[in-house]
Coordinates of C-alpha atoms and ligand atoms in Angstrom, one line a residue:
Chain A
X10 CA 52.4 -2.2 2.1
X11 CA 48.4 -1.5 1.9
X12 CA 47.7 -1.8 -0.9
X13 CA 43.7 -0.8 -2.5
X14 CA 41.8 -3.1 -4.2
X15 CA 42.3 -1.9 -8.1
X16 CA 39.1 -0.2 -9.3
X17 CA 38.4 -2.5 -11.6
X18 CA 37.9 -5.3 -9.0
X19 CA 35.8 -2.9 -7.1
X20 CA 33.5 -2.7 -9.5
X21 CA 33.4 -6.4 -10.3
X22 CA 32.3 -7.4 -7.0
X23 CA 29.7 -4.5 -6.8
X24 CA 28.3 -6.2 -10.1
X25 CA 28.7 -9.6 -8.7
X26 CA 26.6 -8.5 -5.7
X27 CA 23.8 -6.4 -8.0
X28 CA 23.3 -9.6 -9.6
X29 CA 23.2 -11.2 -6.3
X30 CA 20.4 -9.0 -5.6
X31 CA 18.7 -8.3 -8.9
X32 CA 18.4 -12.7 -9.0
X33 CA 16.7 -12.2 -5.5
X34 CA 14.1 -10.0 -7.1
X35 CA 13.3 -12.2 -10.0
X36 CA 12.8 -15.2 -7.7
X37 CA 10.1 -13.4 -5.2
X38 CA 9.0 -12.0 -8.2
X39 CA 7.6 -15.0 -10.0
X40 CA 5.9 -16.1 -6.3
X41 CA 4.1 -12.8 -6.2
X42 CA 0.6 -12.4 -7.1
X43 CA -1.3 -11.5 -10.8
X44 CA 1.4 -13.8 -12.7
X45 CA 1.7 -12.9 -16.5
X46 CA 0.5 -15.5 -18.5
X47 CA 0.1 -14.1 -21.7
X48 CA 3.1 -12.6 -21.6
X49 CA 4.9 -15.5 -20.9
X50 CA 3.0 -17.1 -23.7
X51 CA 3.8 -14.5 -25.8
X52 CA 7.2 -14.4 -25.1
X53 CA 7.7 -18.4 -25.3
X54 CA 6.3 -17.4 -28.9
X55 CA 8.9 -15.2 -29.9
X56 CA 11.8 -17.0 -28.0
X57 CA 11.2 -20.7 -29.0
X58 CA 9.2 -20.3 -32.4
X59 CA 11.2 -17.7 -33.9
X60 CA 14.5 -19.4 -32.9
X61 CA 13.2 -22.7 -34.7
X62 CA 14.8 -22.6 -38.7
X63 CA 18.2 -21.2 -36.7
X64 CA 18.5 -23.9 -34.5
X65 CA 16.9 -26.4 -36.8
X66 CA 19.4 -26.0 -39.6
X67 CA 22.2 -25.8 -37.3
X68 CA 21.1 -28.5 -35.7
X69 CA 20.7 -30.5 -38.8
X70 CA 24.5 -29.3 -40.0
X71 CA 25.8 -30.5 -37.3
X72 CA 25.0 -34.0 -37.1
X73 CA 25.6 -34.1 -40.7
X74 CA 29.0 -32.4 -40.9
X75 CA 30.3 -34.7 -37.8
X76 CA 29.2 -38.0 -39.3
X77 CA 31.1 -37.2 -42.6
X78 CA 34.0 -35.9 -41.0
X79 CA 34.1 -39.0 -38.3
X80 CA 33.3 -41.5 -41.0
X81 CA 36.6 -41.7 -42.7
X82 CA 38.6 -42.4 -39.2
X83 CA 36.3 -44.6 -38.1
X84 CA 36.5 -47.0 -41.2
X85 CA 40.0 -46.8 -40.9
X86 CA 39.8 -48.6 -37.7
X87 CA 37.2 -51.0 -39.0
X88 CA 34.7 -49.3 -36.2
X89 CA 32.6 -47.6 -39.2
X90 CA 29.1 -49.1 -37.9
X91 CA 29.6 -47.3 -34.8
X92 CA 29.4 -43.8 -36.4
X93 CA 26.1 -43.6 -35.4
X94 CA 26.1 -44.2 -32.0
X95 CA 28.9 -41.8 -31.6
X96 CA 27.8 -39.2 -33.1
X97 CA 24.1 -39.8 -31.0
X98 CA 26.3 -39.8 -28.2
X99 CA 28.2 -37.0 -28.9
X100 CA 25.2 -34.9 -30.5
X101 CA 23.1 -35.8 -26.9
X102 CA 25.4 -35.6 -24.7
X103 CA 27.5 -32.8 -25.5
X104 CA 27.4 -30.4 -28.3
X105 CA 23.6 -30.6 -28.7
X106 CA 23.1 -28.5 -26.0
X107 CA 26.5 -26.8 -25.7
X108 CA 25.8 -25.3 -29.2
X109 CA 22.7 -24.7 -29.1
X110 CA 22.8 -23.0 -26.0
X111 CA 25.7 -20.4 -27.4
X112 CA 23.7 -20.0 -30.3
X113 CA 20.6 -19.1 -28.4
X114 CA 22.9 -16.8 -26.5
X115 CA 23.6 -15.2 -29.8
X116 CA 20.1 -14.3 -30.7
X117 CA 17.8 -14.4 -27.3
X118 CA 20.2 -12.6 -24.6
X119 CA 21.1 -10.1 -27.1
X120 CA 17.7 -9.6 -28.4
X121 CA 16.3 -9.9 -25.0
X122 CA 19.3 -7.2 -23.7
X123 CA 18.6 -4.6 -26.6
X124 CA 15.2 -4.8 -26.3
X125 CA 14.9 -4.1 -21.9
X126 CA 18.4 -1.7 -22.5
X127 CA 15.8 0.7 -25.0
X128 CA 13.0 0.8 -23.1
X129 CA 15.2 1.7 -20.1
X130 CA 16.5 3.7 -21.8
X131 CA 13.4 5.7 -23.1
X132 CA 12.0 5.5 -19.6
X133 CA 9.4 3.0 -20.3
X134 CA 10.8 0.7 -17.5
X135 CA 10.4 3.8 -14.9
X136 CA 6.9 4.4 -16.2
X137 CA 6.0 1.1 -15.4
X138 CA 7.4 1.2 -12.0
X139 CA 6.2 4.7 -11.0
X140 CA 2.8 4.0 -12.2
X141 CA 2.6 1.5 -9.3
X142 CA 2.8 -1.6 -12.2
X143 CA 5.4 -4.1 -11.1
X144 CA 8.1 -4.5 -14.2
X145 CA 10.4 -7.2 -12.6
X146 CA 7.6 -9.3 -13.0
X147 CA 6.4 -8.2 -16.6
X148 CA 9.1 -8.1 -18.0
X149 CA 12.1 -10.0 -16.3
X150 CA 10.0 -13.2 -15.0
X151 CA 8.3 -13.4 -18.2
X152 CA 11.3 -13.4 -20.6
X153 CA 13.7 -16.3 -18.1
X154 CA 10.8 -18.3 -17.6
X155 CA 10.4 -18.7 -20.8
X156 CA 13.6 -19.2 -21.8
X157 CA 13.7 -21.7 -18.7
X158 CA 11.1 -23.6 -21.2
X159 CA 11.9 -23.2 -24.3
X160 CA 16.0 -24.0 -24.7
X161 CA 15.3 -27.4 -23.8
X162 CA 12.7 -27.9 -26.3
X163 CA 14.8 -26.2 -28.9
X164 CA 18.1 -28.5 -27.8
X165 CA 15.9 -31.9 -28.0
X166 CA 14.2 -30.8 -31.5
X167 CA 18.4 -29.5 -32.7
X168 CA 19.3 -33.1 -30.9
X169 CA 16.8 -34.9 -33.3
X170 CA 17.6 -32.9 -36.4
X171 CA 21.1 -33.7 -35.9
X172 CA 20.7 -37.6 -35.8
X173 CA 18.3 -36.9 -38.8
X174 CA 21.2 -34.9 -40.4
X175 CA 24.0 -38.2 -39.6
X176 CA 21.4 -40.4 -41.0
X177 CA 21.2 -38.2 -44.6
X178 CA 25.3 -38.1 -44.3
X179 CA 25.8 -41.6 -43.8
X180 CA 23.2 -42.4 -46.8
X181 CA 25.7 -40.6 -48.8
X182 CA 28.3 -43.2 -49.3
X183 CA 26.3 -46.2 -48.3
X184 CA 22.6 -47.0 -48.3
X185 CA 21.7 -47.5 -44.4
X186 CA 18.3 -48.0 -43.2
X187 CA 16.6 -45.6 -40.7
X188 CA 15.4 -48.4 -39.2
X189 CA 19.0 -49.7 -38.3
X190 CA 20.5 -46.4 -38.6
X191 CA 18.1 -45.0 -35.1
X192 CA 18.5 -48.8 -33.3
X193 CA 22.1 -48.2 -33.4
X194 CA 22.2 -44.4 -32.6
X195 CA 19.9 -45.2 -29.7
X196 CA 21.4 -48.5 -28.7
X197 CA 24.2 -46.5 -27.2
X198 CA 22.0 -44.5 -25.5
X199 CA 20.3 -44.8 -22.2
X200 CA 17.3 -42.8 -20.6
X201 CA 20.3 -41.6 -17.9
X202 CA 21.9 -40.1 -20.7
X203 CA 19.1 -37.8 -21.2
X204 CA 18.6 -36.5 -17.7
X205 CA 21.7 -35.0 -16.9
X206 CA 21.4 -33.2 -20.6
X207 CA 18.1 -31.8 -20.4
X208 CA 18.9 -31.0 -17.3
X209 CA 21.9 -28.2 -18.3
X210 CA 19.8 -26.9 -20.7
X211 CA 17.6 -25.5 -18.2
X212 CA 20.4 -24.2 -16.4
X213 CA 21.3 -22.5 -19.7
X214 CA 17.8 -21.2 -20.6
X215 CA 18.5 -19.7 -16.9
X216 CA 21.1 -18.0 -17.8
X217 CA 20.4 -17.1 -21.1
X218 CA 17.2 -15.0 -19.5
X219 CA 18.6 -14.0 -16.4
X220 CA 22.1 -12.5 -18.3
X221 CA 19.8 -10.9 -21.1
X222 CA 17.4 -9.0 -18.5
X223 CA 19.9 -8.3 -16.3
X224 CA 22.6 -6.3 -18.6
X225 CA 19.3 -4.4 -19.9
X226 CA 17.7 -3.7 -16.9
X227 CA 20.8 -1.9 -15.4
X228 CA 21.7 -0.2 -18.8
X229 CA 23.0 3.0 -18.7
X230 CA 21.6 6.0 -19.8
X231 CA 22.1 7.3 -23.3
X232 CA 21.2 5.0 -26.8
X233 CA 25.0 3.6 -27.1
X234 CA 24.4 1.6 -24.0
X235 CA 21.3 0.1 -26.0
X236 CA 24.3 -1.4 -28.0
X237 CA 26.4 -2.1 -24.6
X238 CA 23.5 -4.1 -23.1
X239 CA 23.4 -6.4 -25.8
X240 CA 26.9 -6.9 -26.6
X241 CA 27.5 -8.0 -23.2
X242 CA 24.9 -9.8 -22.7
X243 CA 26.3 -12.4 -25.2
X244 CA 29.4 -12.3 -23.7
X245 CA 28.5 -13.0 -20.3
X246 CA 25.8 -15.5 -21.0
X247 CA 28.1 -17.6 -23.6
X248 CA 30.8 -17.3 -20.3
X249 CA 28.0 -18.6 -18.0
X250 CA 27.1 -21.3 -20.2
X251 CA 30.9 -22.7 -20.5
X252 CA 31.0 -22.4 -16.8
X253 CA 27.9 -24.2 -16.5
X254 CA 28.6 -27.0 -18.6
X255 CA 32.4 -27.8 -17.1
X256 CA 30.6 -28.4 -13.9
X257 CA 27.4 -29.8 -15.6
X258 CA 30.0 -32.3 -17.1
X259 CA 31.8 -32.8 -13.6
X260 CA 28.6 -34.0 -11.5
X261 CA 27.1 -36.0 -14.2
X262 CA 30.7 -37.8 -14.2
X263 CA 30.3 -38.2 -10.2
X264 CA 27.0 -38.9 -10.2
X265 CA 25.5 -40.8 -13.1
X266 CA 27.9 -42.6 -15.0
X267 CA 29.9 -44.1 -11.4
Chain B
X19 CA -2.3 39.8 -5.5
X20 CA -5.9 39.2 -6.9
X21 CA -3.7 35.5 -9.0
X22 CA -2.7 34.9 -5.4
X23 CA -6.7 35.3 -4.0
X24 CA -8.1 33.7 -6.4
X25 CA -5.8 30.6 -5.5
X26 CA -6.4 30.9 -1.4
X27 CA -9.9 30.7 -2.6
X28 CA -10.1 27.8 -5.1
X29 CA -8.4 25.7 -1.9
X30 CA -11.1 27.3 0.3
X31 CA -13.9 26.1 -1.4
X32 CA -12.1 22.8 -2.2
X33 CA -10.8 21.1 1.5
X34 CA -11.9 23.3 3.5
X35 CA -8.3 23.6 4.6
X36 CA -6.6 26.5 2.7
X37 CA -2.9 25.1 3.1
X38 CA -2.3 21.2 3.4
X39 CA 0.8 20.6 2.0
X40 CA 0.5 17.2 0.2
X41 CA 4.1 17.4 -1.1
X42 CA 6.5 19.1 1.1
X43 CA 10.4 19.1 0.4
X44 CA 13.3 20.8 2.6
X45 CA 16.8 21.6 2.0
X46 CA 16.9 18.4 -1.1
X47 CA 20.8 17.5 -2.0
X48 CA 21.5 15.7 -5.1
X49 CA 24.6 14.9 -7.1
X50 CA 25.9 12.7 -9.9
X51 CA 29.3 12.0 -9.5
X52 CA 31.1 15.2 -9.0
X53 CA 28.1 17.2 -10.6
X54 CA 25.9 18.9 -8.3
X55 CA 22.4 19.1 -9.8
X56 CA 20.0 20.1 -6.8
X57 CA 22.0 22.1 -4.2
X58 CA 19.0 23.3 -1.6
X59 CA 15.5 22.7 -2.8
X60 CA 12.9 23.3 -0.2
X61 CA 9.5 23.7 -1.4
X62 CA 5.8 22.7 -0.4
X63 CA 3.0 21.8 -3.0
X64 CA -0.6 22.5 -1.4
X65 CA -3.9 20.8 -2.0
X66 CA -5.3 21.7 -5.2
X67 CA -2.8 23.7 -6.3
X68 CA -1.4 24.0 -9.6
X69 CA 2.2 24.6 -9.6
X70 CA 4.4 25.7 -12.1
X71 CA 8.3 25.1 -11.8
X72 CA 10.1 27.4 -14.6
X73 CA 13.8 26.7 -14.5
X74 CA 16.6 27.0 -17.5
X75 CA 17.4 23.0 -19.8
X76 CA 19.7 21.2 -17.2
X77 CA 18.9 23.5 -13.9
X78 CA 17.7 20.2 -12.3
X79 CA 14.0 20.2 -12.6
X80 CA 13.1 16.6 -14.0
X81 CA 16.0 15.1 -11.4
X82 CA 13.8 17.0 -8.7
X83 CA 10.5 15.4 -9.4
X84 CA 12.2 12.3 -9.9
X85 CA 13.0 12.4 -6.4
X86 CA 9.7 12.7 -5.3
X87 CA 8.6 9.3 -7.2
X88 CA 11.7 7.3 -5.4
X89 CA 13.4 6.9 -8.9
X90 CA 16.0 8.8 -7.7
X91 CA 17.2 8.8 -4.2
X92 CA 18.2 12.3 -2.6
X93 CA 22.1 12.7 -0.8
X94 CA 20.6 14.7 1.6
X95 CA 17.2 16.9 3.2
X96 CA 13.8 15.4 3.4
X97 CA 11.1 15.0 1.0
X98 CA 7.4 13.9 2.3
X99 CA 4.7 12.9 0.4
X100 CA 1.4 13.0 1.9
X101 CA 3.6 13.5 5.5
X102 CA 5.6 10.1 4.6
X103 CA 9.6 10.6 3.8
X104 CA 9.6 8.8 0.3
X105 CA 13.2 7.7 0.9
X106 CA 12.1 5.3 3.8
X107 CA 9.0 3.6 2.2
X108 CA 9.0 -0.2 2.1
X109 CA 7.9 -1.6 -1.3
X110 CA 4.6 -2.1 -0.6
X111 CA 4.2 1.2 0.6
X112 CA 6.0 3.0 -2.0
X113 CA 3.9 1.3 -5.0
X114 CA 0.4 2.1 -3.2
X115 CA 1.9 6.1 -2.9
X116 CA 2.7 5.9 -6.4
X117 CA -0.3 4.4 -7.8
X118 CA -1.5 7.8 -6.2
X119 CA 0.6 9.8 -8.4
X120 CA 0.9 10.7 -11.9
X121 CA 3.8 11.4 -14.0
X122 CA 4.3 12.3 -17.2
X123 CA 7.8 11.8 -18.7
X124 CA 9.3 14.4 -20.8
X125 CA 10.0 11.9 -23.5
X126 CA 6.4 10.6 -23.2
X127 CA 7.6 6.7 -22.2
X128 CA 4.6 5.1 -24.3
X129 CA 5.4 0.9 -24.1
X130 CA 6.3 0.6 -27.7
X131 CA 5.6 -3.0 -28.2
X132 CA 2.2 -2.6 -27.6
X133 CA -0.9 -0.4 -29.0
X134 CA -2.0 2.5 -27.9
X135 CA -5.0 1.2 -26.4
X136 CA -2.6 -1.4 -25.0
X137 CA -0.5 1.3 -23.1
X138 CA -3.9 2.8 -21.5
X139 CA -5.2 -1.0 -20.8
X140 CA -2.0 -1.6 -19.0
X141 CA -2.1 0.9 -15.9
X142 CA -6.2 -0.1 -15.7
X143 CA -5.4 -4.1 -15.3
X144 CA -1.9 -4.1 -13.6
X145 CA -2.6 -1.3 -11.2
X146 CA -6.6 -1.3 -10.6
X147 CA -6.8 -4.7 -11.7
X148 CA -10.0 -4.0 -13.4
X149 CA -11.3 -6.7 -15.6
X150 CA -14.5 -6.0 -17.1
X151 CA -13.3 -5.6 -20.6
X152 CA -16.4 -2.7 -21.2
X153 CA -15.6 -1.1 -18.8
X154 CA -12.0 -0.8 -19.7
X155 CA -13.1 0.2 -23.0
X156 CA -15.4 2.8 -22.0
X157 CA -12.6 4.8 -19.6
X158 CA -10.2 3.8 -22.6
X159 CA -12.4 5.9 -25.1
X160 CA -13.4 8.2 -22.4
X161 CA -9.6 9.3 -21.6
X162 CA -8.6 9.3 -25.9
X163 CA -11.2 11.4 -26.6
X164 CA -10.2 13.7 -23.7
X165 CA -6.6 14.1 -25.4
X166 CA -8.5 14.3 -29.2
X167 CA -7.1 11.2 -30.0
X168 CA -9.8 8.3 -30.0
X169 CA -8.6 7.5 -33.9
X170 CA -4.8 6.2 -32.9
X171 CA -6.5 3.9 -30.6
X172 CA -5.2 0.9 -32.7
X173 CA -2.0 2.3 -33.7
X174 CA 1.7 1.7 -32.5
X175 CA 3.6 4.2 -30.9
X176 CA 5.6 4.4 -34.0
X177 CA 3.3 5.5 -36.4
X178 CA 2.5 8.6 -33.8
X179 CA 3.9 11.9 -33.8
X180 CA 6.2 13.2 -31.3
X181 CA 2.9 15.2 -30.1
X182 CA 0.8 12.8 -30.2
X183 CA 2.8 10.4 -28.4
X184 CA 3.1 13.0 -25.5
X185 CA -0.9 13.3 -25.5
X186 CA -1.3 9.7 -25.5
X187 CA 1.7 9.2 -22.4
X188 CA -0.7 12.1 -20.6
X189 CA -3.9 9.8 -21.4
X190 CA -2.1 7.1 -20.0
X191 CA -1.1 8.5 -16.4
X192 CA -4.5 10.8 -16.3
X193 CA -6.8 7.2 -16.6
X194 CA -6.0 6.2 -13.1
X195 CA -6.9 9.6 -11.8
X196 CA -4.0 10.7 -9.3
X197 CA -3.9 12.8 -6.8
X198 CA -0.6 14.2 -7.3
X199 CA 0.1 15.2 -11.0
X200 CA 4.1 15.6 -12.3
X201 CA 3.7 17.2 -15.4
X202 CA 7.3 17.1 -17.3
X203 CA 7.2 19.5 -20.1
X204 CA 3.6 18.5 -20.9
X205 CA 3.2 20.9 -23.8
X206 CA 7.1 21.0 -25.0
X207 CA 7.1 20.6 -29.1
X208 CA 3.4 21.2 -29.5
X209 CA 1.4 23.4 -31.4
X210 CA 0.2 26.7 -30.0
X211 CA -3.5 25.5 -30.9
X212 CA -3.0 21.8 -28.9
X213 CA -1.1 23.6 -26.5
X214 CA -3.3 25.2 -25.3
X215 CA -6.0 22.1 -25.2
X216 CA -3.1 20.7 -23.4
X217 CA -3.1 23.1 -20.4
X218 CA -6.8 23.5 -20.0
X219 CA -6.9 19.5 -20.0
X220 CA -4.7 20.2 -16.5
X221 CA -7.1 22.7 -15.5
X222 CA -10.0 20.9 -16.0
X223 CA -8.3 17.5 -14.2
X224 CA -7.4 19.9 -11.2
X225 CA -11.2 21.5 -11.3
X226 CA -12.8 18.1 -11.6
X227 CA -10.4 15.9 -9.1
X228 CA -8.8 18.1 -6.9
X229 CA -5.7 16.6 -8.6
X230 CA -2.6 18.2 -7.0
X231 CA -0.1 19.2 -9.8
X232 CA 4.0 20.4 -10.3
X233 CA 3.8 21.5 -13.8
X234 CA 7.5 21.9 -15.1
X235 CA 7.5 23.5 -18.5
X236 CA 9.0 26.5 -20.4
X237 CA 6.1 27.3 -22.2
X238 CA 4.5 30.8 -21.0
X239 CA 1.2 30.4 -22.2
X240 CA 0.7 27.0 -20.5
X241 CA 2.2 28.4 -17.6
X242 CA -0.3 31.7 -18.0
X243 CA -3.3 29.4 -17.7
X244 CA -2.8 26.7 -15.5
X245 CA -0.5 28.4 -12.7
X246 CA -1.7 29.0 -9.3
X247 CA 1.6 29.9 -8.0
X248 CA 5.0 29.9 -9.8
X249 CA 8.5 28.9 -8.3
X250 CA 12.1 29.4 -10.1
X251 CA 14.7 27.2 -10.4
X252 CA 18.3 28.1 -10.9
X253 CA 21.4 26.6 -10.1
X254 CA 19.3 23.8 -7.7
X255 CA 17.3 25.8 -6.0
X256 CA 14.2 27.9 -5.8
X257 CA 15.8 31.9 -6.7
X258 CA 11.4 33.4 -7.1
X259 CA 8.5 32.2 -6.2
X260 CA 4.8 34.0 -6.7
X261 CA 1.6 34.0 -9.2
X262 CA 2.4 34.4 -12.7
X263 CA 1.9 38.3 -12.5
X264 CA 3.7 38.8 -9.4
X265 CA 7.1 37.5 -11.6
X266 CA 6.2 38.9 -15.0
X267 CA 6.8 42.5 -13.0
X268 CA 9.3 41.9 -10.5
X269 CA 12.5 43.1 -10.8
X270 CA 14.3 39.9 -11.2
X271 CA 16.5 40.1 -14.7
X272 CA 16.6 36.2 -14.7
X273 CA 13.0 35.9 -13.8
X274 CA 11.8 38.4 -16.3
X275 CA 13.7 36.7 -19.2
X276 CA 11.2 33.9 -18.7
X277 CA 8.7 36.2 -19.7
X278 CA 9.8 37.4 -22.6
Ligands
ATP7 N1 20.5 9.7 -13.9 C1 21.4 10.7 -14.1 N2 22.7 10.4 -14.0 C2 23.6 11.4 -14.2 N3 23.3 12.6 -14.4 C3 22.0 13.0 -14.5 C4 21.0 12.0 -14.4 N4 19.8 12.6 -14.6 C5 20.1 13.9 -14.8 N5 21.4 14.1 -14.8 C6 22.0 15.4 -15.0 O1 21.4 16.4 -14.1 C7 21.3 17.6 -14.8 C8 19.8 18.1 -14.7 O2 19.0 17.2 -15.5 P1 17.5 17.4 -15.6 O3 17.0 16.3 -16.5 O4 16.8 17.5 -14.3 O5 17.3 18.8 -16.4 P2 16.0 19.6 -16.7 O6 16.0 20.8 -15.8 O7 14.8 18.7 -16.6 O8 16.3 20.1 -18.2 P3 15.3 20.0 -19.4 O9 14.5 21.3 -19.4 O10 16.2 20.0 -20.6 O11 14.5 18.8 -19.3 C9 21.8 17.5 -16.2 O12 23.0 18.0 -16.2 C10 21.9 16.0 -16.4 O13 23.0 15.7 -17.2
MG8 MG1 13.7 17.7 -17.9

């Protein structure tokens, strides 16, 4: 009747509890003294500027592709004039910064991943530490910080691109003006709306950073796990940010729209 | 005999104090899995001293002087540095003990997203937080030119040879003058001629700062110059131990081989 604990549960809970711990380090971390400013400059540089025609464009799509595709259904019901503040809703509310978020899990954990899995790998990471410099806090506070700042900024600009991109689709089949198009895209929305959405997206920058560090900074030895850091670093952060937003999507139903 | 004088006297003239172990290690354990890499390494490094660890690829000598820097943890035995166990430092502690040593990786660890004058700015404004930028410039220039490299100062580690990256990585632990110096494999894939600049560069740091070193390498000639005293490791531990003539005509088959 005793029965183990299979192995492979063993080893789930030890990760659970190294991220446990290795989250406790970043947090002191970003308290202690001689905080990297340029580098978190830098890296809010190369995070959020270099992300900008991806997100942009998908952004753009996006609203553009949903309006055509809702347009059709909703003129069937006689509800065409409220394509626009659907899809402002929908863009805003949901798959703004659901889609984004994925994306940016795409390009910044992994990137973020390969990039602390090599130099572990090539010892650069233990010549920081044993040369008495602190690398938690170059490297690890610096890159979820700015991730922490610069998803949100990337979701609102993707959010605005996207109602941009409904407003080009809708002038496809009939001439709207922007003027009426935004009044009714925004009439839908209010400033609550916006809270609980930005909001996520923080919590997705979070994870984004946090996931990305993480699997590189406890890479293996050897260049495959290079490879190994990344990979799962998408994974897991893409997982985190579905989590996230089911029970994003729970409290904002409690507390903001009762 | 007179390799083994000569040393007694260097540390003589030096401290004052001809034996004041700064590293001392008894009876180290360490395994990886099921592998056993280090099996009973005792050994003490004095004052002054350079010391040479020989040992065959894979007998365990980077994992031991990884030890001694708390990157790796021993299973079992004791390991003091300057008389504190290094296994049982806090973190504040263990950062100001390794600010006071150097280490040299064997793959040269140069931050490759950054410059080379980057990589030797980095130790100076993280670790000594200096920040007058002549200053930094000066020791900068002052450590390049020490290594013969003062023209890569702008370039990425990258565009550097495998050589040249190992010279910079030793310009970039020597800048914050240690006390302790792990050298590992500090002239492994170089020339005979830089070699050799190589190995009186670690003479000279021990002549002019007292720097303590553990200089692992398989290289004879380095070992020929800088060695004060030589130790041999096989199968995880210490098999010989003596000044550089002492082995070369013992009667040790696995020793000699070394030599020749
Ligand atoms: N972090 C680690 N995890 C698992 N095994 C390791 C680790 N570090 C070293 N080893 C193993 O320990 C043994 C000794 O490695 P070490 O790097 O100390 O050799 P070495 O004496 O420095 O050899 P070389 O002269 O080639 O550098 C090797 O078999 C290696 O595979
Ligand atoms: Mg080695």
């Amino acid at each position: 009747m005793t029965r183990s604990v299979p192995a492979t549960w063993n080893k789930q809970f030890i990760a659970a509890g190294d991220q446990v711990v290795f989250m406790g380090t970043f947090f002191r971390n970003i308290f202690r003294r001689g905080f990297e400013w340029n580098e978190l400059l830098r890296q809010c540089y190369i995070i959020g500027y270099k992300s900008l025609s991806l997100v942009g464009i998908t952004g753009f799509i996006l609203g553009f592709v949903l309006t055509l595709q809702s347009a059709p259904t909703m003129k069937a019901f006689g509800a065409e004039s409220f394509v626009p503040s659907m899809v402002a809703i929908s863009i805003i509310r949901e798959i703004g910064p659901v889609i984004i978020a994925l994306i940016c899990a795409g390009k910044i954990a992994s990137s973020i991943g390969a990039e602390l899995g090599s130099m572990k790998v090539s010892e650069q990471i233990d010549a920081m530490e044993v040369s008495g410099a602190n690398p938690i806090q170059y490297l690890v506070v610096t890159r979820v910080l700015a991730c922490i700042v610069m998803i949100p900024i990337l979701t609102l600009m993707a959010d605005a691109l996207a109602l941009a991109g409904g407003f080009t689709a809708s002038n496809i089949s009939n001439k709207i003006s922007a003027v009426l198009y935004f009044n009714k895209s925004f009439a839908a929305l209010s400033f609550v709306d916006l809270i609980p959405a930005v909001g996520k997206t923080i919590f997705f920058g979070f994870a984004i950073g946090f996931v990305g560090c993480y699997k590189g900074y406890n890479s293996d030895r050897g260049t495959e796990s290079v490879g190994v850091a990344a990979n799962s670093a998408v994974v897991s952060a893409s997982l985190w940010i579905i989590l996230l937003d089911a029970i994003a999507v729970q409290l904002t139903s409690v507390f903001a729209y009762s | 005999m007179d390799t083994n004088n000569k040393y007694e006297q260097v540390a003589d003239q030096k401290t004052g104090n001809a034996k004041e172990a700064v590293v001392s290690i008894s009876h180290l354990k360490k395994s990886f899995g099921t592998k056993e890499v280090l099996t009973d390494v005792s050994m003490e490094l004095n004052r002054g001293e350079n010391l040479v660890v020989l040992g065959k690829s894979g007998s365990g000598k980077s994992v031991s002087i990884k030890c001694m820097v708390g990157l790796l943890t021993q299973d079992e035995g004791s390991l003091k540095i300057f008389g504190d166990e290094v296994s049982e430092l806090k973190e504040d502690a263990l950062k100001a003990m390794r600010i006071k040593i150097g280490f040299l990786f064997q793959s040269g660890a140069l931050y490759d997203s950054m410059t080379v004058k980057e990589n030797l700015e980095f130790p100076l404004t993280r670790v000594l937080k200096l920040s007058d930028k002549d200053d930094i410039q000066h020791r900068i220039e002052e450590m390049l030119e020490g290594v013969g490299l003062l023209d890569a100062i702008d370039k990425m580690p990258s565009d550097l040879s495998g050589g040249m990256r190992k010279r910079i990585g030793l310009a970039r632990t020597l800048i914050l003058k240690p006390e302790i110096m792990l050298y590992d494999e500090p002239t492994t894939g170089l020339d005979p001629i830089t070699s050799r600049e190589i190995s009186e560069l670690i003479l000279q740091m021990q002549q002019k700062y007292h720097t303590s070193s553990i200089i692992i390498t398989h290289d004879m000639a380095c070992a020929k110059i800088t060695a004060d005293r030589i130790l041999v490791l096989s199968k995880g531990a210490f098999i010989a131990e003596g000044s550089y003539e002492d082995l070369e005509n013992g009667p040790d088959e696995l020793v000699q081989s070394f030599f020749k």
